[in-house]
Amino acid sequence: MDGTTTAQTAANLVLLGPPGAGKGTQARKLEEGFGLIQLSTGDLLRAAVAAGTEAGKAAKAVMERGDLVSDDIVIAILRDRLGEPDCANGVIFDGFPRTAAQAEALDALMAEAGSSITSAISLEVDDAAMVDRISGRFTCAGCGEGYHDSFKQPAKDGVCDNCGSSEFNRRADDNAETVAQRLKAYHAQTAPLIAYYGERGVLKGVDAMAQIDTVSESLTAIVQEALA
Ligand code: AMP
């Protein structure tokens, strides 16, 4: 250490939290605000399923049950995407890592690239509210903007506020039964990562039962601090 401080040029964030905590919504906001890349293994896996790749074929039934896809498949998919040049400016990991093996693989991949995880943010929510949050959600097929039957309808019925598209998607696994299994998997396999990042001194907790914009302000402050 020579006593000088240099500003971080890239923030690499992990968003932790159960399904419905708002990881995707908040990642999209940070992407817009800071030019970071949202890297969602759920999105990458859904794309692999849609494309009918070997990984997609192996993942499909597991995802429909609400269980976790094997570490090997997920880490391979993540590694490929992380190797693309746009990730060098900073990444928001959304839904990854979900197991201790994935967290260790991520640390190794970041170290290989001469980088590290700057913050792991735990989005703290009540499980009981998650089933309602997830069951009613849908996204614009054109731009990915998120909506909800009860909490956030488009201003004009059936038309996306953001891009004007009239096509929307609902995820096959966003039903009450699968959500219960996804919450179980979260508590058994992913929640222990809160301690993992706590031990590494990069953990921040945020109350994610608050309004979307309030949560977003907290996350913005964390990223600003990481880049200072
Ligand atoms: P998500 O879009 O993050 O809610 O993920 C949807 C589903 O994809 C999960 O329920 C898992 O079946 C699978 N999945 C996504 N990310 C991972 C991961 N990091 N590890 C294992 N399975 C994953």
CSV table of C-alpha atoms and ligand atoms in Angstrom, one decimal:
chain,number,residue,atom,x,y,z
A,1,MET,CA,0.0,0.0,0.0
A,2,ASP,CA,1.5,3.4,-0.9
A,3,GLY,CA,-1.2,5.5,0.7
A,4,THR,CA,-2.8,6.7,-2.5
A,5,THR,CA,-6.4,5.9,-3.4
A,6,THR,CA,-7.6,5.2,-6.9
A,7,ALA,CA,-11.2,5.4,-8.0
A,8,GLN,CA,-12.8,2.1,-9.0
A,9,THR,CA,-13.6,2.1,-12.7
A,10,ALA,CA,-15.9,-0.9,-12.6
A,11,ALA,CA,-18.5,-1.9,-10.0
A,12,ASN,CA,-19.4,-5.6,-10.0
A,13,LEU,CA,-22.5,-6.3,-8.0
A,14,VAL,CA,-24.2,-9.4,-6.8
A,15,LEU,CA,-27.9,-9.1,-6.1
A,16,LEU,CA,-29.1,-11.7,-3.6
A,17,GLY,CA,-32.7,-12.3,-2.6
A,18,PRO,CA,-35.5,-14.8,-3.1
A,19,PRO,CA,-37.6,-14.9,-6.3
A,20,GLY,CA,-39.8,-11.8,-6.3
A,21,ALA,CA,-37.4,-9.6,-4.3
A,22,GLY,CA,-37.0,-7.3,-7.2
A,23,LYS,CA,-33.5,-8.4,-8.5
A,24,GLY,CA,-34.4,-8.1,-12.2
A,25,THR,CA,-36.3,-4.8,-11.8
A,26,GLN,CA,-33.4,-3.2,-9.8
A,27,ALA,CA,-30.7,-4.6,-12.1
A,28,ARG,CA,-32.4,-3.0,-15.1
A,29,LYS,CA,-32.5,0.4,-13.3
A,30,LEU,CA,-28.8,0.1,-12.4
A,31,GLU,CA,-28.0,-0.9,-16.0
A,32,GLU,CA,-29.6,2.4,-17.2
A,33,GLY,CA,-28.2,4.5,-14.5
A,34,PHE,CA,-24.5,3.4,-14.5
A,35,GLY,CA,-24.0,1.6,-17.9
A,36,LEU,CA,-23.5,-1.7,-16.1
A,37,ILE,CA,-24.5,-5.0,-17.8
A,38,GLN,CA,-27.3,-7.1,-16.2
A,39,LEU,CA,-26.3,-10.7,-16.3
A,40,SER,CA,-29.2,-12.9,-15.4
A,41,THR,CA,-28.6,-16.6,-15.4
A,42,GLY,CA,-32.4,-17.1,-15.5
A,43,ASP,CA,-32.6,-15.1,-18.7
A,44,LEU,CA,-29.6,-17.0,-20.2
A,45,LEU,CA,-31.2,-20.3,-19.3
A,46,ARG,CA,-34.6,-19.3,-20.7
A,47,ALA,CA,-32.8,-18.3,-24.0
A,48,ALA,CA,-31.0,-21.7,-24.0
A,49,VAL,CA,-34.3,-23.5,-23.5
A,50,ALA,CA,-36.0,-21.5,-26.3
A,51,ALA,CA,-33.0,-22.2,-28.6
A,52,GLY,CA,-33.1,-25.9,-27.8
A,53,THR,CA,-29.4,-26.1,-27.0
A,54,GLU,CA,-28.0,-29.1,-25.0
A,55,ALA,CA,-27.9,-27.0,-21.9
A,56,GLY,CA,-31.4,-25.8,-22.5
A,57,LYS,CA,-32.7,-29.3,-22.9
A,58,ALA,CA,-31.1,-30.4,-19.6
A,59,ALA,CA,-32.4,-27.3,-17.8
A,60,LYS,CA,-36.0,-27.2,-19.0
A,61,ALA,CA,-37.7,-29.7,-16.6
A,62,VAL,CA,-35.6,-28.6,-13.6
A,63,MET,CA,-36.7,-25.0,-14.1
A,64,GLU,CA,-40.3,-26.0,-14.5
A,65,ARG,CA,-40.1,-27.7,-11.1
A,66,GLY,CA,-38.5,-24.7,-9.5
A,67,ASP,CA,-35.3,-26.5,-8.6
A,68,LEU,CA,-31.8,-25.3,-9.3
A,69,VAL,CA,-30.1,-26.2,-12.6
A,70,SER,CA,-26.7,-28.0,-12.0
A,71,ASP,CA,-23.7,-25.8,-11.2
A,72,ASP,CA,-21.8,-27.1,-14.2
A,73,ILE,CA,-24.4,-25.9,-16.7
A,74,VAL,CA,-25.0,-22.6,-15.0
A,75,ILE,CA,-21.3,-21.8,-14.5
A,76,ALA,CA,-20.5,-22.7,-18.2
A,77,ILE,CA,-23.3,-20.4,-19.4
A,78,LEU,CA,-22.2,-17.6,-17.1
A,79,ARG,CA,-18.5,-17.9,-18.1
A,80,ASP,CA,-19.3,-17.6,-21.8
A,81,ARG,CA,-21.3,-14.4,-21.3
A,82,LEU,CA,-18.9,-12.9,-18.9
A,83,GLY,CA,-16.1,-13.3,-21.5
A,84,GLU,CA,-17.9,-10.8,-23.8
A,85,PRO,CA,-16.2,-7.4,-24.0
A,86,ASP,CA,-19.2,-5.4,-22.8
A,87,CYS,CA,-18.9,-7.0,-19.3
A,88,ALA,CA,-15.5,-5.2,-18.7
A,89,ASN,CA,-17.3,-2.0,-17.6
A,90,GLY,CA,-19.0,-3.7,-14.7
A,91,VAL,CA,-21.7,-6.3,-14.2
A,92,ILE,CA,-24.8,-6.8,-12.1
A,93,PHE,CA,-25.2,-10.5,-11.3
A,94,ASP,CA,-28.9,-11.2,-11.1
A,95,GLY,CA,-29.8,-14.7,-9.8
A,96,PHE,CA,-26.1,-15.8,-9.8
A,97,PRO,CA,-24.5,-17.2,-7.7
A,98,ARG,CA,-27.1,-19.4,-6.1
A,99,THR,CA,-24.9,-22.0,-4.5
A,100,ALA,CA,-21.5,-21.9,-2.6
A,101,ALA,CA,-19.9,-23.7,-5.6
A,102,GLN,CA,-21.1,-20.9,-7.9
A,103,ALA,CA,-19.9,-18.2,-5.5
A,104,GLU,CA,-16.4,-19.7,-5.5
A,105,ALA,CA,-16.4,-20.1,-9.3
A,106,LEU,CA,-17.4,-16.5,-9.6
A,107,ASP,CA,-14.6,-15.3,-7.4
A,108,ALA,CA,-12.2,-17.4,-9.5
A,109,LEU,CA,-13.5,-16.0,-12.8
A,110,MET,CA,-13.4,-12.4,-11.5
A,111,ALA,CA,-9.8,-12.9,-10.2
A,112,GLU,CA,-8.7,-14.3,-13.6
A,113,ALA,CA,-10.0,-11.1,-15.2
A,114,GLY,CA,-8.1,-9.0,-12.6
A,115,SER,CA,-11.4,-7.9,-11.0
A,116,SER,CA,-13.6,-8.7,-8.0
A,117,ILE,CA,-17.1,-8.4,-6.6
A,118,THR,CA,-17.4,-4.9,-5.2
A,119,SER,CA,-20.7,-5.4,-3.3
A,120,ALA,CA,-23.2,-8.1,-2.7
A,121,ILE,CA,-26.5,-6.6,-1.9
A,122,SER,CA,-29.1,-8.7,0.0
A,123,LEU,CA,-32.6,-7.6,-0.9
A,124,GLU,CA,-34.5,-8.3,2.3
A,125,VAL,CA,-38.2,-9.2,2.0
A,126,ASP,CA,-41.0,-11.2,3.7
A,127,ASP,CA,-41.4,-14.6,2.0
A,128,ALA,CA,-45.2,-14.3,2.5
A,129,ALA,CA,-45.4,-11.4,0.1
A,130,MET,CA,-43.4,-13.1,-2.6
A,131,VAL,CA,-46.1,-15.4,-3.9
A,132,ASP,CA,-48.4,-12.5,-4.7
A,133,ARG,CA,-45.6,-10.5,-6.2
A,134,ILE,CA,-44.6,-13.3,-8.6
A,135,SER,CA,-48.0,-14.7,-9.5
A,136,GLY,CA,-49.2,-11.5,-11.1
A,137,ARG,CA,-46.1,-10.4,-12.9
A,138,PHE,CA,-45.6,-10.1,-16.7
A,139,THR,CA,-43.1,-8.3,-18.9
A,140,CYS,CA,-43.2,-6.5,-22.2
A,141,ALA,CA,-42.0,-8.8,-25.0
A,142,GLY,CA,-40.6,-5.8,-26.8
A,143,CYS,CA,-38.4,-4.1,-24.2
A,144,GLY,CA,-38.6,-6.3,-21.1
A,145,GLU,CA,-40.4,-3.6,-18.9
A,146,GLY,CA,-42.0,-5.3,-15.9
A,147,TYR,CA,-45.7,-5.1,-15.0
A,148,HIS,CA,-48.0,-6.6,-12.4
A,149,ASP,CA,-51.7,-7.4,-12.4
A,150,SER,CA,-52.3,-5.7,-9.0
A,151,PHE,CA,-49.3,-3.4,-8.5
A,152,LYS,CA,-48.3,-1.9,-11.9
A,153,GLN,CA,-50.6,-2.1,-14.9
A,154,PRO,CA,-49.6,-0.3,-18.1
A,155,ALA,CA,-51.2,3.2,-18.2
A,156,LYS,CA,-53.1,2.2,-21.4
A,157,ASP,CA,-54.5,-1.3,-21.2
A,158,GLY,CA,-52.5,-3.8,-23.2
A,159,VAL,CA,-49.8,-1.3,-24.4
A,160,CYS,CA,-46.3,-1.0,-22.9
A,161,ASP,CA,-45.7,2.4,-21.4
A,162,ASN,CA,-42.0,2.2,-22.4
A,163,CYS,CA,-42.0,1.0,-26.0
A,164,GLY,CA,-45.6,0.8,-27.2
A,165,SER,CA,-45.5,-2.9,-27.8
A,166,SER,CA,-48.8,-4.8,-27.3
A,167,GLU,CA,-47.1,-8.2,-26.7
A,168,PHE,CA,-46.4,-9.4,-23.1
A,169,ASN,CA,-44.9,-12.5,-21.6
A,170,ARG,CA,-45.6,-14.5,-18.4
A,171,ARG,CA,-43.0,-16.9,-17.2
A,172,ALA,CA,-44.1,-20.6,-17.1
A,173,ASP,CA,-42.5,-20.9,-13.6
A,174,ASP,CA,-44.4,-17.9,-12.1
A,175,ASN,CA,-47.2,-20.0,-10.6
A,176,ALA,CA,-47.9,-20.5,-6.9
A,177,GLU,CA,-46.7,-24.2,-6.8
A,178,THR,CA,-43.4,-23.6,-8.5
A,179,VAL,CA,-42.8,-20.4,-6.5
A,180,ALA,CA,-43.1,-22.4,-3.3
A,181,GLN,CA,-40.3,-24.7,-4.6
A,182,ARG,CA,-38.2,-21.8,-5.7
A,183,LEU,CA,-38.4,-20.2,-2.3
A,184,LYS,CA,-37.4,-23.5,-0.7
A,185,ALA,CA,-34.4,-23.8,-3.0
A,186,TYR,CA,-33.5,-20.2,-2.2
A,187,HIS,CA,-33.5,-20.8,1.6
A,188,ALA,CA,-31.7,-24.1,1.4
A,189,GLN,CA,-29.0,-23.3,-1.2
A,190,THR,CA,-28.7,-19.5,-1.8
A,191,ALA,CA,-29.4,-17.8,1.6
A,192,PRO,CA,-26.1,-19.1,3.0
A,193,LEU,CA,-24.3,-16.9,0.5
A,194,ILE,CA,-25.3,-13.9,2.7
A,195,ALA,CA,-22.8,-15.1,5.2
A,196,TYR,CA,-20.3,-15.9,2.5
A,197,TYR,CA,-20.2,-12.3,1.3
A,198,GLY,CA,-20.5,-11.0,4.9
A,199,GLU,CA,-17.2,-12.8,5.7
A,200,ARG,CA,-15.6,-11.1,2.7
A,201,GLY,CA,-16.6,-7.7,3.9
A,202,VAL,CA,-18.7,-6.7,0.8
A,203,LEU,CA,-22.2,-7.4,2.0
A,204,LYS,CA,-24.9,-4.7,2.1
A,205,GLY,CA,-28.5,-5.2,3.2
A,206,VAL,CA,-31.4,-3.3,1.7
A,207,ASP,CA,-35.1,-3.3,2.8
A,208,ALA,CA,-36.7,-4.5,-0.4
A,209,MET,CA,-40.3,-4.3,0.9
A,210,ALA,CA,-40.1,-0.6,0.3
A,211,GLN,CA,-41.3,1.1,-2.9
A,212,ILE,CA,-39.3,0.3,-6.1
A,213,ASP,CA,-37.9,3.9,-6.3
A,214,THR,CA,-36.9,3.9,-2.6
A,215,VAL,CA,-35.0,0.6,-3.1
A,216,SER,CA,-33.5,1.9,-6.2
A,217,GLU,CA,-32.2,5.0,-4.4
A,218,SER,CA,-30.5,2.8,-1.8
A,219,LEU,CA,-28.8,0.7,-4.5
A,220,THR,CA,-27.7,3.8,-6.4
A,221,ALA,CA,-26.0,5.1,-3.2
A,222,ILE,CA,-24.2,1.7,-2.8
A,223,VAL,CA,-22.9,1.8,-6.4
A,224,GLN,CA,-21.8,5.4,-6.1
A,225,GLU,CA,-19.9,4.6,-3.0
A,226,ALA,CA,-18.3,1.6,-4.7
A,227,LEU,CA,-17.2,3.8,-7.6
A,228,ALA,CA,-16.0,6.7,-5.4
B,1,AMP,P1,-34.7,-16.7,-12.2
B,1,AMP,O1,-35.0,-16.1,-13.6
B,1,AMP,O2,-33.4,-16.1,-11.7
B,1,AMP,O3,-35.8,-16.6,-11.3
B,1,AMP,O4,-34.4,-18.2,-12.5
B,1,AMP,C1,-35.4,-19.1,-13.0
B,1,AMP,C2,-34.9,-20.5,-12.9
B,1,AMP,O5,-33.7,-20.7,-13.6
B,1,AMP,C3,-34.6,-20.9,-11.5
B,1,AMP,O6,-35.8,-21.3,-10.7
B,1,AMP,C4,-33.6,-22.1,-11.7
B,1,AMP,O7,-34.3,-23.2,-12.1
B,1,AMP,C5,-32.8,-21.6,-12.9
B,1,AMP,N1,-31.7,-20.8,-12.5
B,1,AMP,C6,-31.4,-19.5,-12.7
B,1,AMP,N2,-30.2,-19.1,-12.3
B,1,AMP,C7,-29.7,-20.2,-11.7
B,1,AMP,C8,-28.5,-20.4,-11.0
B,1,AMP,N3,-27.6,-19.4,-10.8
B,1,AMP,N4,-28.3,-21.7,-10.5
B,1,AMP,C9,-29.1,-22.7,-10.7
B,1,AMP,N5,-30.3,-22.5,-11.4
B,1,AMP,C10,-30.6,-21.3,-11.8
